[in-house]
């Protein structure tokens, strides 16, 4: 069973950077693709980025491509989301997720983290 705990959220100003971390536990981590999603108040959950189990293969939503970078450290059981040039529209709760497949689909996610809040002010 994989468990996920996000950290690194906070309140920043426009143009700032943040790095979100996702600590994982469970033997299935190294074979799982990992992804980041976010959900703003009143909006649907949005896919942001995914990375394959062997770090081969990354995908990004157009809304964050070039600003966000996903990475993983299998030795430390960690997944990261480096977020640069943050904008007020990036304000949301950010979630880490484990997926059975890469690319990630709505039905491939089998565990979610509890989320970490990111607030970007202008």
PDB file of C-alpha atoms in Angstrom:
ATOM      1  CA  UNK A   1       0.000   0.000   0.000  1.00  0.00           C
ATOM      2  CA  UNK A   2       1.410   3.401  -1.005  1.00  0.00           C
ATOM      3  CA  UNK A   3       0.845   6.371   1.258  1.00  0.00           C
ATOM      4  CA  UNK A   4       1.538   9.948   0.212  1.00  0.00           C
ATOM      5  CA  UNK A   5       2.188  13.073   2.284  1.00  0.00           C
ATOM      6  CA  UNK A   6       2.651  16.447   0.595  1.00  0.00           C
ATOM      7  CA  UNK A   7       4.540  19.425   2.019  1.00  0.00           C
ATOM      8  CA  UNK A   8       6.072  22.682   0.874  1.00  0.00           C
ATOM      9  CA  UNK A   9       2.983  24.751   0.202  1.00  0.00           C
ATOM     10  CA  UNK A  10       2.627  28.298   1.426  1.00  0.00           C
ATOM     11  CA  UNK A  11       1.757  31.883   0.615  1.00  0.00           C
ATOM     12  CA  UNK A  12       3.974  33.696  -1.869  1.00  0.00           C
ATOM     13  CA  UNK A  13       3.856  36.685  -4.188  1.00  0.00           C
ATOM     14  CA  UNK A  14       3.601  36.690  -7.961  1.00  0.00           C
ATOM     15  CA  UNK A  15       6.824  35.575  -9.608  1.00  0.00           C
ATOM     16  CA  UNK A  16       8.038  33.547  -6.653  1.00  0.00           C
ATOM     17  CA  UNK A  17       9.041  29.886  -6.657  1.00  0.00           C
ATOM     18  CA  UNK A  18       8.038  26.975  -4.469  1.00  0.00           C
ATOM     19  CA  UNK A  19       9.056  23.341  -4.367  1.00  0.00           C
ATOM     20  CA  UNK A  20       6.428  20.867  -3.285  1.00  0.00           C
ATOM     21  CA  UNK A  21       7.503  17.532  -1.888  1.00  0.00           C
ATOM     22  CA  UNK A  22       5.615  14.263  -1.689  1.00  0.00           C
ATOM     23  CA  UNK A  23       6.912  11.695   0.768  1.00  0.00           C
ATOM     24  CA  UNK A  24       5.852   8.188  -0.099  1.00  0.00           C
ATOM     25  CA  UNK A  25       5.796   4.934   1.768  1.00  0.00           C
ATOM     26  CA  UNK A  26       4.967   1.471   0.621  1.00  0.00           C
ATOM     27  CA  UNK A  27       6.685  -1.094  -1.537  1.00  0.00           C
ATOM     28  CA  UNK A  28       4.694  -0.170  -4.641  1.00  0.00           C
ATOM     29  CA  UNK A  29       6.210   3.302  -4.938  1.00  0.00           C
ATOM     30  CA  UNK A  30       9.135   2.431  -7.184  1.00  0.00           C
ATOM     31  CA  UNK A  31       6.861   0.732  -9.711  1.00  0.00           C
ATOM     32  CA  UNK A  32       4.222   3.481  -9.710  1.00  0.00           C
ATOM     33  CA  UNK A  33       4.057   6.477 -11.972  1.00  0.00           C
ATOM     34  CA  UNK A  34       3.572   9.649  -9.952  1.00  0.00           C
ATOM     35  CA  UNK A  35       1.599  12.775 -10.692  1.00  0.00           C
ATOM     36  CA  UNK A  36       0.646  16.176  -9.353  1.00  0.00           C
ATOM     37  CA  UNK A  37      -2.827  17.668  -9.547  1.00  0.00           C
ATOM     38  CA  UNK A  38      -4.396  20.805  -8.143  1.00  0.00           C
ATOM     39  CA  UNK A  39      -7.868  22.011  -7.307  1.00  0.00           C
ATOM     40  CA  UNK A  40      -8.908  25.608  -6.893  1.00  0.00           C
ATOM     41  CA  UNK A  41     -12.119  26.547  -5.047  1.00  0.00           C
ATOM     42  CA  UNK A  42     -15.145  25.983  -7.246  1.00  0.00           C
ATOM     43  CA  UNK A  43     -13.116  24.301  -9.995  1.00  0.00           C
ATOM     44  CA  UNK A  44     -12.493  20.727 -11.076  1.00  0.00           C
ATOM     45  CA  UNK A  45      -9.293  18.970 -10.151  1.00  0.00           C
ATOM     46  CA  UNK A  46      -6.639  19.684 -12.795  1.00  0.00           C
ATOM     47  CA  UNK A  47      -3.793  17.443 -13.915  1.00  0.00           C
ATOM     48  CA  UNK A  48      -0.424  19.229 -13.803  1.00  0.00           C
ATOM     49  CA  UNK A  49       2.442  16.790 -14.368  1.00  0.00           C
ATOM     50  CA  UNK A  50       3.379  13.124 -14.298  1.00  0.00           C
ATOM     51  CA  UNK A  51       6.567  11.085 -14.277  1.00  0.00           C
ATOM     52  CA  UNK A  52       7.114   7.425 -15.099  1.00  0.00           C
ATOM     53  CA  UNK A  53       8.310   4.897 -12.558  1.00  0.00           C
ATOM     54  CA  UNK A  54      11.875   4.808 -13.867  1.00  0.00           C
ATOM     55  CA  UNK A  55      12.004   8.573 -14.372  1.00  0.00           C
ATOM     56  CA  UNK A  56      11.693   7.858 -18.073  1.00  0.00           C
ATOM     57  CA  UNK A  57       8.874   9.920 -19.399  1.00  0.00           C
ATOM     58  CA  UNK A  58       7.383  13.151 -18.152  1.00  0.00           C
ATOM     59  CA  UNK A  59       4.227  14.920 -19.176  1.00  0.00           C
ATOM     60  CA  UNK A  60       2.864  18.367 -18.353  1.00  0.00           C
ATOM     61  CA  UNK A  61      -0.348  20.293 -18.716  1.00  0.00           C
ATOM     62  CA  UNK A  62      -0.071  23.204 -21.116  1.00  0.00           C
ATOM     63  CA  UNK A  63      -0.959  25.583 -18.285  1.00  0.00           C
ATOM     64  CA  UNK A  64       2.281  24.802 -16.432  1.00  0.00           C
ATOM     65  CA  UNK A  65       4.660  23.629 -19.164  1.00  0.00           C
ATOM     66  CA  UNK A  66       7.909  25.560 -18.960  1.00  0.00           C
ATOM     67  CA  UNK A  67       7.196  26.798 -15.417  1.00  0.00           C
ATOM     68  CA  UNK A  68       6.763  23.577 -13.411  1.00  0.00           C
ATOM     69  CA  UNK A  69       9.127  20.594 -13.279  1.00  0.00           C
ATOM     70  CA  UNK A  70       8.318  17.177 -11.846  1.00  0.00           C
ATOM     71  CA  UNK A  71      11.044  14.901 -10.540  1.00  0.00           C
ATOM     72  CA  UNK A  72      11.430  11.886  -8.304  1.00  0.00           C
ATOM     73  CA  UNK A  73      14.121  10.370  -6.115  1.00  0.00           C
ATOM     74  CA  UNK A  74      13.413   6.664  -5.844  1.00  0.00           C
ATOM     75  CA  UNK A  75      16.216   6.143  -3.340  1.00  0.00           C
ATOM     76  CA  UNK A  76      14.504   8.569  -0.954  1.00  0.00           C
ATOM     77  CA  UNK A  77      10.928   7.664  -1.941  1.00  0.00           C
ATOM     78  CA  UNK A  78      10.239  11.290  -2.805  1.00  0.00           C
ATOM     79  CA  UNK A  79       8.477  13.145  -5.608  1.00  0.00           C
ATOM     80  CA  UNK A  80       8.885  16.869  -6.197  1.00  0.00           C
ATOM     81  CA  UNK A  81       7.172  19.649  -8.089  1.00  0.00           C
ATOM     82  CA  UNK A  82       9.342  22.696  -8.698  1.00  0.00           C
ATOM     83  CA  UNK A  83       7.097  25.659  -9.441  1.00  0.00           C
ATOM     84  CA  UNK A  84       8.564  28.856 -10.873  1.00  0.00           C
ATOM     85  CA  UNK A  85       7.068  32.165 -11.970  1.00  0.00           C
ATOM     86  CA  UNK A  86       3.981  31.600  -9.854  1.00  0.00           C
ATOM     87  CA  UNK A  87       0.836  33.526 -10.684  1.00  0.00           C
ATOM     88  CA  UNK A  88      -2.392  34.173  -8.752  1.00  0.00           C
ATOM     89  CA  UNK A  89      -4.112  31.625 -11.024  1.00  0.00           C
ATOM     90  CA  UNK A  90      -1.842  28.970  -9.509  1.00  0.00           C
ATOM     91  CA  UNK A  91      -3.607  29.361  -6.163  1.00  0.00           C
ATOM     92  CA  UNK A  92      -5.043  25.958  -5.274  1.00  0.00           C
ATOM     93  CA  UNK A  93      -4.688  22.865  -3.153  1.00  0.00           C
ATOM     94  CA  UNK A  94      -1.972  20.671  -4.675  1.00  0.00           C
ATOM     95  CA  UNK A  95      -2.166  16.883  -4.541  1.00  0.00           C
ATOM     96  CA  UNK A  96       0.333  14.135  -5.137  1.00  0.00           C
ATOM     97  CA  UNK A  97      -0.986  10.903  -6.651  1.00  0.00           C
ATOM     98  CA  UNK A  98       0.257   7.435  -7.527  1.00  0.00           C
ATOM     99  CA  UNK A  99      -0.764   5.885 -10.818  1.00  0.00           C
ATOM    100  CA  UNK A 100      -0.751   2.329 -12.161  1.00  0.00           C
ATOM    101  CA  UNK A 101       0.153   3.585 -15.612  1.00  0.00           C
ATOM    102  CA  UNK A 102       2.049   6.270 -17.453  1.00  0.00           C
ATOM    103  CA  UNK A 103       0.589   8.325 -19.031  1.00  0.00           C
ATOM    104  CA  UNK A 104      -1.812   8.978 -16.195  1.00  0.00           C
ATOM    105  CA  UNK A 105      -5.557   8.704 -16.684  1.00  0.00           C
ATOM    106  CA  UNK A 106      -8.613   9.287 -14.533  1.00  0.00           C
ATOM    107  CA  UNK A 107      -8.832   5.571 -13.801  1.00  0.00           C
ATOM    108  CA  UNK A 108      -5.145   4.886 -13.233  1.00  0.00           C
ATOM    109  CA  UNK A 109      -4.779   6.793  -9.942  1.00  0.00           C
ATOM    110  CA  UNK A 110      -4.909   4.431  -6.991  1.00  0.00           C
ATOM    111  CA  UNK A 111      -3.890   6.661  -4.084  1.00  0.00           C
ATOM    112  CA  UNK A 112      -3.999  10.392  -3.306  1.00  0.00           C
ATOM    113  CA  UNK A 113      -2.192  12.537  -0.792  1.00  0.00           C
ATOM    114  CA  UNK A 114      -4.072  14.875   1.536  1.00  0.00           C
ATOM    115  CA  UNK A 115      -2.987  18.025  -0.293  1.00  0.00           C
ATOM    116  CA  UNK A 116      -0.978  21.144   0.464  1.00  0.00           C
ATOM    117  CA  UNK A 117      -2.226  24.697  -0.081  1.00  0.00           C
ATOM    118  CA  UNK A 118      -0.471  27.156  -2.367  1.00  0.00           C
ATOM    119  CA  UNK A 119      -1.609  30.779  -2.357  1.00  0.00           C
ATOM    120  CA  UNK A 120      -0.135  33.318  -4.763  1.00  0.00           C
ATOM    121  CA  UNK A 121      -0.909  36.978  -4.223  1.00  0.00           C
ATOM    122  CA  UNK A 122      -0.484  39.794  -6.713  1.00  0.00           C
TER     123      UNK A 122
END
